[in-house]
Amino acid sequence: MRAVLVTEFGTPDKLVVADVDPPALDPDEVLIDARAIGVNFPDLLVIEGAYQTLPPLPFSPGKEVAGVVAAAGDAVSGLQPGDRVMAQVEWGAYREQVVAKATSCTPLPDSISFEEGAAFGLGYLTVYFGLVRRAGVRPGDWVLVTGAGGGIGSAGVQLAKALDARVIAVGQTEDQRQMALEQGADHAIGAEADLLRDRVRELTAGHGADIVVESVGGDVFTQCMRALAWEGRLVIIGFAGGEIPTIKAGHILVKNVTLIGLQSSDYRDREPESLQEAQRALLELFQRGRIKVSLTATYPLEDAAAALESVRTGAVRGKIVLTADSG
């Protein structure tokens, strides 16, 4: 079985592609013949050794996969060999065969391709929990989405619109802003931090953003705080810009704002039933045409380093997936 391995922490070019033994299977797990594997910004942090949870070396990175069930543990019910599924894992998806908890797997409808399934899970689940569970989005809310060119930003724009919010997308390039408009954003603005607050207040007639889906960090985060409406909610998803900001408590106090941390994988591990509920809601929106997967490119599994480099440099318009021929 072919696998992409992290044998030492570092940049994507240090990844190794090797033949490894098939993974062992616990009673509550399934073995998936991978067809497509999602590539996400956190994968870069994992291979660099900068993520909050790291497995022992060597290991395969990767947090989402779509494929066909090859085997099921004795304690598994509801899944059997031959079933099409998409699955969320903490690590280990960059392989031709992937082990996942049965509770972290969702049946993949025939109308959704493996590539779409692999690109569908992590980003949309993250913004779903951020908008619905944590921030309590309501129809008509002004939602500001940063990093609109990437997977999280693209999912945030689409899902906020699908939930009847008004959306302002923040993108670094004209191409990213145009993509956000095509995906339903009401407005798309540049990422110049010194202009962000004033532009948001202008577009919302002085109201500000009710919710911010923030994945960039640094000065963008600081200006998003200033762009919040009274009782606004800012959902912290990550720091793709590389700088973790310092938060001034006075800014929270004067406008009664709420800062919300989001580690979406916690729902997979702590509340698998919530993950399944979210997946069902997202699949319904997908099948109704309210959201869609924006695939930038596909790479063969052996070219994982090149795919990750595209994510690292920001040369991404939506999502990238790896493809595997494990069957």
mmCIF file of C-alpha atoms in Angstrom:
data_model
loop_
_atom_site.group_PDB
_atom_site.id
_atom_site.type_symbol
_atom_site.label_atom_id
_atom_site.label_comp_id
_atom_site.label_asym_id
_atom_site.label_seq_id
_atom_site.Cartn_x
_atom_site.Cartn_y
_atom_site.Cartn_z
ATOM 1 C CA MET A 1 0.000 0.000 0.000
ATOM 2 C CA ARG A 2 1.330 3.436 -0.969
ATOM 3 C CA ALA A 3 1.416 6.167 1.650
ATOM 4 C CA VAL A 4 2.758 9.695 2.028
ATOM 5 C CA LEU A 5 4.822 9.840 5.214
ATOM 6 C CA VAL A 6 6.189 12.507 7.513
ATOM 7 C CA THR A 7 9.507 11.052 8.672
ATOM 8 C CA GLU A 8 10.800 14.408 9.952
ATOM 9 C CA PHE A 9 8.987 17.666 10.580
ATOM 10 C CA GLY A 10 9.551 20.356 7.989
ATOM 11 C CA THR A 11 8.408 21.666 4.615
ATOM 12 C CA PRO A 12 6.339 19.673 2.070
ATOM 13 C CA ASP A 13 9.435 18.688 0.095
ATOM 14 C CA LYS A 14 10.520 16.509 3.032
ATOM 15 C CA LEU A 15 7.521 14.192 2.611
ATOM 16 C CA VAL A 16 8.315 10.620 1.608
ATOM 17 C CA VAL A 17 6.189 8.324 -0.560
ATOM 18 C CA ALA A 18 6.679 4.679 0.427
ATOM 19 C CA ASP A 19 5.111 1.232 0.476
ATOM 20 C CA VAL A 20 3.767 0.388 3.937
ATOM 21 C CA ASP A 21 1.836 -2.460 5.526
ATOM 22 C CA PRO A 22 -1.971 -2.231 5.528
ATOM 23 C CA PRO A 23 -3.251 -0.550 8.726
ATOM 24 C CA ALA A 24 -4.717 -2.585 11.588
ATOM 25 C CA LEU A 25 -8.444 -2.326 12.289
ATOM 26 C CA ASP A 26 -10.105 -1.922 15.718
ATOM 27 C CA PRO A 27 -13.650 -3.248 16.318
ATOM 28 C CA ASP A 28 -15.254 0.212 16.022
ATOM 29 C CA GLU A 29 -13.369 1.204 12.861
ATOM 30 C CA VAL A 30 -13.683 0.771 9.114
ATOM 31 C CA LEU A 31 -10.997 0.404 6.459
ATOM 32 C CA ILE A 32 -11.551 2.674 3.467
ATOM 33 C CA ASP A 33 -10.092 2.208 -0.002
ATOM 34 C CA ALA A 34 -9.265 5.854 -0.673
ATOM 35 C CA ARG A 35 -10.384 7.408 -3.938
ATOM 36 C CA ALA A 36 -9.848 11.076 -3.062
ATOM 37 C CA ILE A 37 -8.178 12.874 -0.141
ATOM 38 C CA GLY A 38 -8.734 16.469 0.976
ATOM 39 C CA VAL A 39 -5.747 18.839 1.212
ATOM 40 C CA ASN A 40 -6.129 21.514 3.891
ATOM 41 C CA PHE A 41 -4.076 24.286 5.476
ATOM 42 C CA PRO A 42 -3.838 22.431 8.836
ATOM 43 C CA ASP A 43 -1.989 19.646 6.989
ATOM 44 C CA LEU A 44 0.881 22.100 6.523
ATOM 45 C CA LEU A 45 0.972 22.821 10.243
ATOM 46 C CA VAL A 46 0.989 19.099 10.998
ATOM 47 C CA ILE A 47 3.939 18.304 8.734
ATOM 48 C CA GLU A 48 5.830 21.306 10.119
ATOM 49 C CA GLY A 49 5.296 20.057 13.663
ATOM 50 C CA ALA A 50 3.387 23.242 14.513
ATOM 51 C CA TYR A 51 -0.100 21.798 15.050
ATOM 52 C CA GLN A 52 -1.645 21.442 18.511
ATOM 53 C CA THR A 53 -1.830 17.636 18.339
ATOM 54 C CA LEU A 54 0.858 15.559 16.648
ATOM 55 C CA PRO A 55 1.229 11.783 16.287
ATOM 56 C CA PRO A 56 4.611 10.070 16.700
ATOM 57 C CA LEU A 57 6.875 9.863 13.659
ATOM 58 C CA PRO A 58 6.553 8.427 11.076
ATOM 59 C CA PHE A 59 2.919 9.069 10.136
ATOM 60 C CA SER A 60 0.697 10.096 7.236
ATOM 61 C CA PRO A 61 -0.945 13.523 7.400
ATOM 62 C CA GLY A 62 -4.440 14.262 6.122
ATOM 63 C CA LYS A 63 -7.801 14.875 7.792
ATOM 64 C CA GLU A 64 -10.475 13.887 5.264
ATOM 65 C CA VAL A 65 -10.998 11.140 2.724
ATOM 66 C CA ALA A 66 -13.661 9.738 0.424
ATOM 67 C CA GLY A 67 -13.715 6.180 -0.842
ATOM 68 C CA VAL A 68 -15.219 2.729 -0.521
ATOM 69 C CA VAL A 69 -15.445 0.649 2.645
ATOM 70 C CA ALA A 70 -13.118 -2.348 2.285
ATOM 71 C CA ALA A 71 -13.678 -3.885 5.723
ATOM 72 C CA ALA A 72 -15.591 -3.145 8.935
ATOM 73 C CA GLY A 73 -14.759 -4.006 12.545
ATOM 74 C CA ASP A 74 -16.904 -6.435 14.506
ATOM 75 C CA ALA A 75 -18.586 -3.632 16.491
ATOM 76 C CA VAL A 76 -19.567 -1.589 13.448
ATOM 77 C CA SER A 77 -23.194 -1.412 12.373
ATOM 78 C CA GLY A 78 -24.697 0.498 9.478
ATOM 79 C CA LEU A 79 -21.605 0.290 7.262
ATOM 80 C CA GLN A 80 -20.389 -2.639 5.184
ATOM 81 C CA PRO A 81 -17.870 -3.382 2.444
ATOM 82 C CA GLY A 82 -18.769 -1.662 -0.810
ATOM 83 C CA ASP A 83 -20.393 1.384 0.801
ATOM 84 C CA ARG A 84 -19.332 4.791 -0.517
ATOM 85 C CA VAL A 85 -18.331 7.060 2.380
ATOM 86 C CA MET A 86 -16.558 10.252 3.313
ATOM 87 C CA ALA A 87 -14.696 10.336 6.620
ATOM 88 C CA GLN A 88 -13.013 12.743 9.022
ATOM 89 C CA VAL A 89 -9.805 11.671 10.772
ATOM 90 C CA GLU A 90 -7.231 13.443 12.944
ATOM 91 C CA TRP A 91 -4.376 12.226 10.740
ATOM 92 C CA GLY A 92 -3.624 9.359 8.353
ATOM 93 C CA ALA A 93 -5.615 10.219 5.198
ATOM 94 C CA TYR A 94 -2.677 10.509 2.773
ATOM 95 C CA ARG A 95 -2.767 6.749 2.069
ATOM 96 C CA GLU A 96 -4.312 4.334 -0.376
ATOM 97 C CA GLN A 97 -6.148 2.736 2.567
ATOM 98 C CA VAL A 98 -7.386 4.789 5.517
ATOM 99 C CA VAL A 99 -8.713 3.719 8.921
ATOM 100 C CA ALA A 100 -11.529 5.787 10.443
ATOM 101 C CA LYS A 101 -13.955 5.461 13.323
ATOM 102 C CA ALA A 102 -17.310 4.340 11.995
ATOM 103 C CA THR A 103 -18.910 7.271 13.824
ATOM 104 C CA SER A 104 -16.710 9.653 11.795
ATOM 105 C CA CYS A 105 -17.934 8.262 8.465
ATOM 106 C CA THR A 106 -20.898 9.537 6.476
ATOM 107 C CA PRO A 107 -22.511 7.693 3.533
ATOM 108 C CA LEU A 108 -21.646 9.459 0.283
ATOM 109 C CA PRO A 109 -24.620 9.780 -2.091
ATOM 110 C CA ASP A 110 -24.091 8.515 -5.636
ATOM 111 C CA SER A 111 -24.785 12.046 -6.895
ATOM 112 C CA ILE A 112 -21.574 13.323 -5.251
ATOM 113 C CA SER A 113 -18.196 12.356 -6.705
ATOM 114 C CA PHE A 114 -15.355 11.079 -4.537
ATOM 115 C CA GLU A 115 -13.432 14.271 -5.302
ATOM 116 C CA GLU A 116 -16.351 16.405 -4.133
ATOM 117 C CA GLY A 117 -16.774 14.218 -1.048
ATOM 118 C CA ALA A 118 -13.117 14.578 -0.082
ATOM 119 C CA ALA A 119 -13.290 18.353 -0.481
ATOM 120 C CA PHE A 120 -16.687 18.682 1.176
ATOM 121 C CA GLY A 121 -16.140 17.677 4.775
ATOM 122 C CA LEU A 122 -13.635 19.652 6.821
ATOM 123 C CA GLY A 123 -14.190 23.153 5.454
ATOM 124 C CA TYR A 124 -17.966 23.031 5.471
ATOM 125 C CA LEU A 125 -18.134 21.306 8.844
ATOM 126 C CA THR A 126 -15.873 23.973 10.319
ATOM 127 C CA VAL A 127 -17.962 26.907 9.134
ATOM 128 C CA TYR A 128 -21.213 25.075 9.935
ATOM 129 C CA PHE A 129 -20.227 24.657 13.571
ATOM 130 C CA GLY A 130 -18.890 28.210 13.590
ATOM 131 C CA LEU A 131 -21.970 29.853 12.106
ATOM 132 C CA VAL A 132 -24.776 27.635 13.385
ATOM 133 C CA ARG A 133 -23.637 26.071 16.654
ATOM 134 C CA ARG A 134 -21.317 28.742 18.010
ATOM 135 C CA ALA A 135 -22.376 32.092 16.516
ATOM 136 C CA GLY A 136 -26.107 31.423 16.083
ATOM 137 C CA VAL A 137 -26.406 32.962 12.622
ATOM 138 C CA ARG A 138 -29.806 34.449 11.797
ATOM 139 C CA PRO A 139 -31.381 35.452 8.456
ATOM 140 C CA GLY A 140 -30.307 38.974 7.573
ATOM 141 C CA ASP A 141 -27.139 38.957 9.683
ATOM 142 C CA TRP A 142 -24.120 40.657 8.179
ATOM 143 C CA VAL A 143 -21.390 37.988 7.980
ATOM 144 C CA LEU A 144 -17.802 38.977 7.213
ATOM 145 C CA VAL A 145 -15.650 36.122 5.846
ATOM 146 C CA THR A 146 -11.875 36.518 5.641
ATOM 147 C CA GLY A 147 -9.548 34.387 3.514
ATOM 148 C CA ALA A 148 -12.251 34.101 0.877
ATOM 149 C CA GLY A 149 -9.952 32.485 -1.696
ATOM 150 C CA GLY A 150 -9.254 29.350 0.333
ATOM 151 C CA GLY A 151 -11.299 26.323 1.286
ATOM 152 C CA ILE A 152 -12.615 27.719 4.587
ATOM 153 C CA GLY A 153 -13.405 31.110 3.093
ATOM 154 C CA SER A 154 -15.188 29.620 0.099
ATOM 155 C CA ALA A 155 -17.266 27.387 2.365
ATOM 156 C CA GLY A 156 -18.000 30.329 4.680
ATOM 157 C CA VAL A 157 -19.316 32.527 1.879
ATOM 158 C CA GLN A 158 -21.543 29.800 0.457
ATOM 159 C CA LEU A 159 -22.922 28.537 3.734
ATOM 160 C CA ALA A 160 -23.657 31.998 5.117
ATOM 161 C CA LYS A 161 -25.637 32.803 1.944
ATOM 162 C CA ALA A 162 -27.408 29.437 2.090
ATOM 163 C CA LEU A 163 -28.510 30.385 5.628
ATOM 164 C CA ASP A 164 -29.916 33.697 4.332
ATOM 165 C CA ALA A 165 -27.228 35.972 5.734
ATOM 166 C CA ARG A 166 -25.746 38.990 3.960
ATOM 167 C CA VAL A 167 -22.096 38.325 3.168
ATOM 168 C CA ILE A 168 -18.995 40.480 2.809
ATOM 169 C CA ALA A 169 -16.003 38.480 1.577
ATOM 170 C CA VAL A 170 -12.396 39.545 2.140
ATOM 171 C CA GLY A 171 -9.936 38.394 -0.540
ATOM 172 C CA GLN A 172 -6.321 39.250 -1.274
ATOM 173 C CA THR A 173 -6.605 39.201 -5.067
ATOM 174 C CA GLU A 174 -9.149 40.341 -7.621
ATOM 175 C CA ASP A 175 -9.551 36.713 -8.716
ATOM 176 C CA GLN A 176 -10.420 35.635 -5.159
ATOM 177 C CA ARG A 177 -12.893 38.467 -4.768
ATOM 178 C CA GLN A 178 -14.536 37.651 -8.096
ATOM 179 C CA MET A 179 -14.845 34.010 -7.043
ATOM 180 C CA ALA A 180 -16.540 35.074 -3.800
ATOM 181 C CA LEU A 181 -19.065 37.146 -5.737
ATOM 182 C CA GLU A 182 -19.753 34.213 -8.049
ATOM 183 C CA GLN A 183 -20.402 32.076 -4.971
ATOM 184 C CA GLY A 184 -23.013 34.488 -3.670
ATOM 185 C CA ALA A 185 -21.215 37.132 -1.615
ATOM 186 C CA ASP A 186 -23.083 40.434 -1.578
ATOM 187 C CA HIS A 187 -19.814 42.352 -1.522
ATOM 188 C CA ALA A 188 -16.125 41.472 -1.905
ATOM 189 C CA ILE A 189 -13.411 43.747 -0.552
ATOM 190 C CA GLY A 190 -9.632 43.779 -0.371
ATOM 191 C CA ALA A 191 -7.598 42.510 2.551
ATOM 192 C CA GLU A 192 -5.845 45.805 3.319
ATOM 193 C CA ALA A 193 -6.159 45.842 7.100
ATOM 194 C CA ASP A 194 -6.133 49.633 7.455
ATOM 195 C CA LEU A 195 -9.182 49.961 5.186
ATOM 196 C CA LEU A 196 -11.190 46.962 6.342
ATOM 197 C CA ARG A 197 -13.173 48.448 9.224
ATOM 198 C CA ASP A 198 -14.229 51.577 7.325
ATOM 199 C CA ARG A 199 -15.218 49.573 4.248
ATOM 200 C CA VAL A 200 -17.367 47.193 6.327
ATOM 201 C CA ARG A 201 -19.086 50.032 8.117
ATOM 202 C CA GLU A 202 -19.744 51.763 4.793
ATOM 203 C CA LEU A 203 -21.284 48.636 3.243
ATOM 204 C CA THR A 204 -23.479 47.971 6.283
ATOM 205 C CA ALA A 205 -24.655 51.593 6.648
ATOM 206 C CA GLY A 206 -22.707 51.958 9.892
ATOM 207 C CA HIS A 207 -24.032 48.767 11.488
ATOM 208 C CA GLY A 208 -20.897 46.610 11.266
ATOM 209 C CA ALA A 209 -20.536 42.843 11.007
ATOM 210 C CA ASP A 210 -22.828 40.720 13.168
ATOM 211 C CA ILE A 211 -20.547 37.700 12.664
ATOM 212 C CA VAL A 212 -16.958 37.406 11.474
ATOM 213 C CA VAL A 213 -15.585 34.065 10.236
ATOM 214 C CA GLU A 214 -11.873 34.763 10.716
ATOM 215 C CA SER A 215 -9.072 32.505 9.520
ATOM 216 C CA VAL A 216 -6.221 34.907 8.721
ATOM 217 C CA GLY A 217 -5.018 36.472 11.985
ATOM 218 C CA GLY A 218 -2.592 39.364 12.381
ATOM 219 C CA ASP A 219 -3.744 42.867 11.483
ATOM 220 C CA VAL A 220 -6.764 41.490 9.628
ATOM 221 C CA PHE A 221 -8.038 39.997 12.883
ATOM 222 C CA THR A 222 -7.520 43.303 14.716
ATOM 223 C CA GLN A 223 -9.502 45.241 12.118
ATOM 224 C CA CYS A 224 -12.239 42.599 12.106
ATOM 225 C CA MET A 225 -12.617 43.194 15.832
ATOM 226 C CA ARG A 226 -13.106 46.886 15.121
ATOM 227 C CA ALA A 227 -15.568 46.098 12.316
ATOM 228 C CA LEU A 228 -17.915 44.141 14.603
ATOM 229 C CA ALA A 229 -21.402 45.428 15.314
ATOM 230 C CA TRP A 230 -22.720 45.850 18.858
ATOM 231 C CA GLU A 231 -23.097 42.306 20.287
ATOM 232 C CA GLY A 232 -21.177 40.985 17.292
ATOM 233 C CA ARG A 233 -19.587 37.523 17.328
ATOM 234 C CA LEU A 234 -16.117 36.752 15.973
ATOM 235 C CA VAL A 235 -15.366 33.083 15.287
ATOM 236 C CA ILE A 236 -11.632 32.320 15.434
ATOM 237 C CA ILE A 237 -10.863 29.489 13.024
ATOM 238 C CA GLY A 238 -7.136 29.865 12.450
ATOM 239 C CA PHE A 239 -4.183 32.077 11.628
ATOM 240 C CA ALA A 240 -3.303 31.346 7.994
ATOM 241 C CA GLY A 241 -1.393 34.613 7.791
ATOM 242 C CA GLY A 242 1.056 33.213 10.330
ATOM 243 C CA GLU A 243 0.637 35.818 13.089
ATOM 244 C CA ILE A 244 -1.412 35.033 16.183
ATOM 245 C CA PRO A 245 -2.898 38.371 17.258
ATOM 246 C CA THR A 246 -2.947 39.945 20.688
ATOM 247 C CA ILE A 247 -6.484 40.639 21.895
ATOM 248 C CA LYS A 248 -7.285 43.884 23.720
ATOM 249 C CA ALA A 249 -9.933 43.145 26.314
ATOM 250 C CA GLY A 250 -11.251 46.701 26.157
ATOM 251 C CA HIS A 251 -12.454 46.156 22.594
ATOM 252 C CA ILE A 252 -14.557 43.228 23.807
ATOM 253 C CA LEU A 253 -16.077 45.223 26.627
ATOM 254 C CA VAL A 254 -17.101 48.438 24.890
ATOM 255 C CA LYS A 255 -19.349 46.795 22.265
ATOM 256 C CA ASN A 256 -20.496 43.703 24.174
ATOM 257 C CA VAL A 257 -18.836 41.503 21.571
ATOM 258 C CA THR A 258 -18.159 37.779 21.847
ATOM 259 C CA LEU A 259 -14.970 35.994 20.781
ATOM 260 C CA ILE A 260 -15.592 32.353 19.873
ATOM 261 C CA GLY A 261 -12.884 29.725 19.568
ATOM 262 C CA LEU A 262 -13.572 26.849 17.191
ATOM 263 C CA GLN A 263 -11.828 23.486 17.065
ATOM 264 C CA SER A 264 -14.201 21.612 14.798
ATOM 265 C CA SER A 265 -12.519 18.227 15.293
ATOM 266 C CA ASP A 266 -13.738 18.299 18.908
ATOM 267 C CA TYR A 267 -17.246 17.560 17.655
ATOM 268 C CA ARG A 268 -15.950 14.517 15.771
ATOM 269 C CA ASP A 269 -14.349 13.176 18.970
ATOM 270 C CA ARG A 270 -16.697 14.452 21.700
ATOM 271 C CA GLU A 271 -20.070 14.560 19.959
ATOM 272 C CA PRO A 272 -20.048 12.313 16.877
ATOM 273 C CA GLU A 273 -23.826 12.603 16.709
ATOM 274 C CA SER A 274 -23.420 16.380 16.211
ATOM 275 C CA LEU A 275 -20.989 15.736 13.362
ATOM 276 C CA GLN A 276 -23.504 13.429 11.681
ATOM 277 C CA GLU A 277 -26.302 15.962 12.152
ATOM 278 C CA ALA A 278 -24.128 18.669 10.592
ATOM 279 C CA GLN A 279 -23.172 16.422 7.678
ATOM 280 C CA ARG A 280 -26.813 15.617 6.982
ATOM 281 C CA ALA A 281 -27.719 19.309 6.964
ATOM 282 C CA LEU A 282 -24.804 20.128 4.648
ATOM 283 C CA LEU A 283 -25.576 17.273 2.269
ATOM 284 C CA GLU A 284 -29.167 18.473 2.027
ATOM 285 C CA LEU A 285 -27.970 21.975 1.135
ATOM 286 C CA PHE A 286 -25.550 20.496 -1.405
ATOM 287 C CA GLN A 287 -28.208 18.370 -3.074
ATOM 288 C CA ARG A 288 -30.547 21.379 -3.219
ATOM 289 C CA GLY A 289 -27.831 23.341 -5.003
ATOM 290 C CA ARG A 290 -27.437 25.872 -2.180
ATOM 291 C CA ILE A 291 -23.738 25.066 -1.732
ATOM 292 C CA LYS A 292 -21.193 23.486 -4.058
ATOM 293 C CA VAL A 293 -17.613 22.309 -3.845
ATOM 294 C CA SER A 294 -15.085 24.590 -5.538
ATOM 295 C CA LEU A 295 -12.259 22.327 -6.697
ATOM 296 C CA THR A 296 -9.098 24.094 -7.798
ATOM 297 C CA ALA A 297 -7.183 21.022 -8.935
ATOM 298 C CA THR A 298 -6.545 17.349 -8.326
ATOM 299 C CA TYR A 299 -3.108 15.794 -7.839
ATOM 300 C CA PRO A 300 -2.115 12.125 -7.673
ATOM 301 C CA LEU A 301 -1.239 10.928 -4.176
ATOM 302 C CA GLU A 302 2.470 10.854 -5.066
ATOM 303 C CA ASP A 303 2.367 14.608 -5.765
ATOM 304 C CA ALA A 304 1.148 15.558 -2.291
ATOM 305 C CA ALA A 305 4.149 17.873 -1.776
ATOM 306 C CA ALA A 306 3.240 19.930 -4.852
ATOM 307 C CA ALA A 307 -0.403 20.149 -3.747
ATOM 308 C CA LEU A 308 0.611 21.350 -0.293
ATOM 309 C CA GLU A 309 2.989 23.892 -1.782
ATOM 310 C CA SER A 310 0.052 25.377 -3.700
ATOM 311 C CA VAL A 311 -1.806 25.767 -0.421
ATOM 312 C CA ARG A 312 1.253 27.236 1.304
ATOM 313 C CA THR A 313 1.805 29.908 -1.358
ATOM 314 C CA GLY A 314 -1.890 30.828 -1.542
ATOM 315 C CA ALA A 315 -2.209 29.722 -5.175
ATOM 316 C CA VAL A 316 -5.579 28.157 -4.376
ATOM 317 C CA ARG A 317 -9.030 29.013 -5.678
ATOM 318 C CA GLY A 318 -11.185 26.818 -3.476
ATOM 319 C CA LYS A 319 -10.036 23.276 -2.617
ATOM 320 C CA ILE A 320 -7.391 20.789 -3.765
ATOM 321 C CA VAL A 321 -7.683 17.022 -3.495
ATOM 322 C CA LEU A 322 -5.337 14.106 -3.988
ATOM 323 C CA THR A 323 -6.521 11.084 -5.955
ATOM 324 C CA ALA A 324 -5.676 7.459 -5.195
ATOM 325 C CA ASP A 325 -6.304 4.273 -7.135
ATOM 326 C CA SER A 326 -6.584 1.807 -4.273
ATOM 327 C CA GLY A 327 -9.079 -0.520 -5.847
#
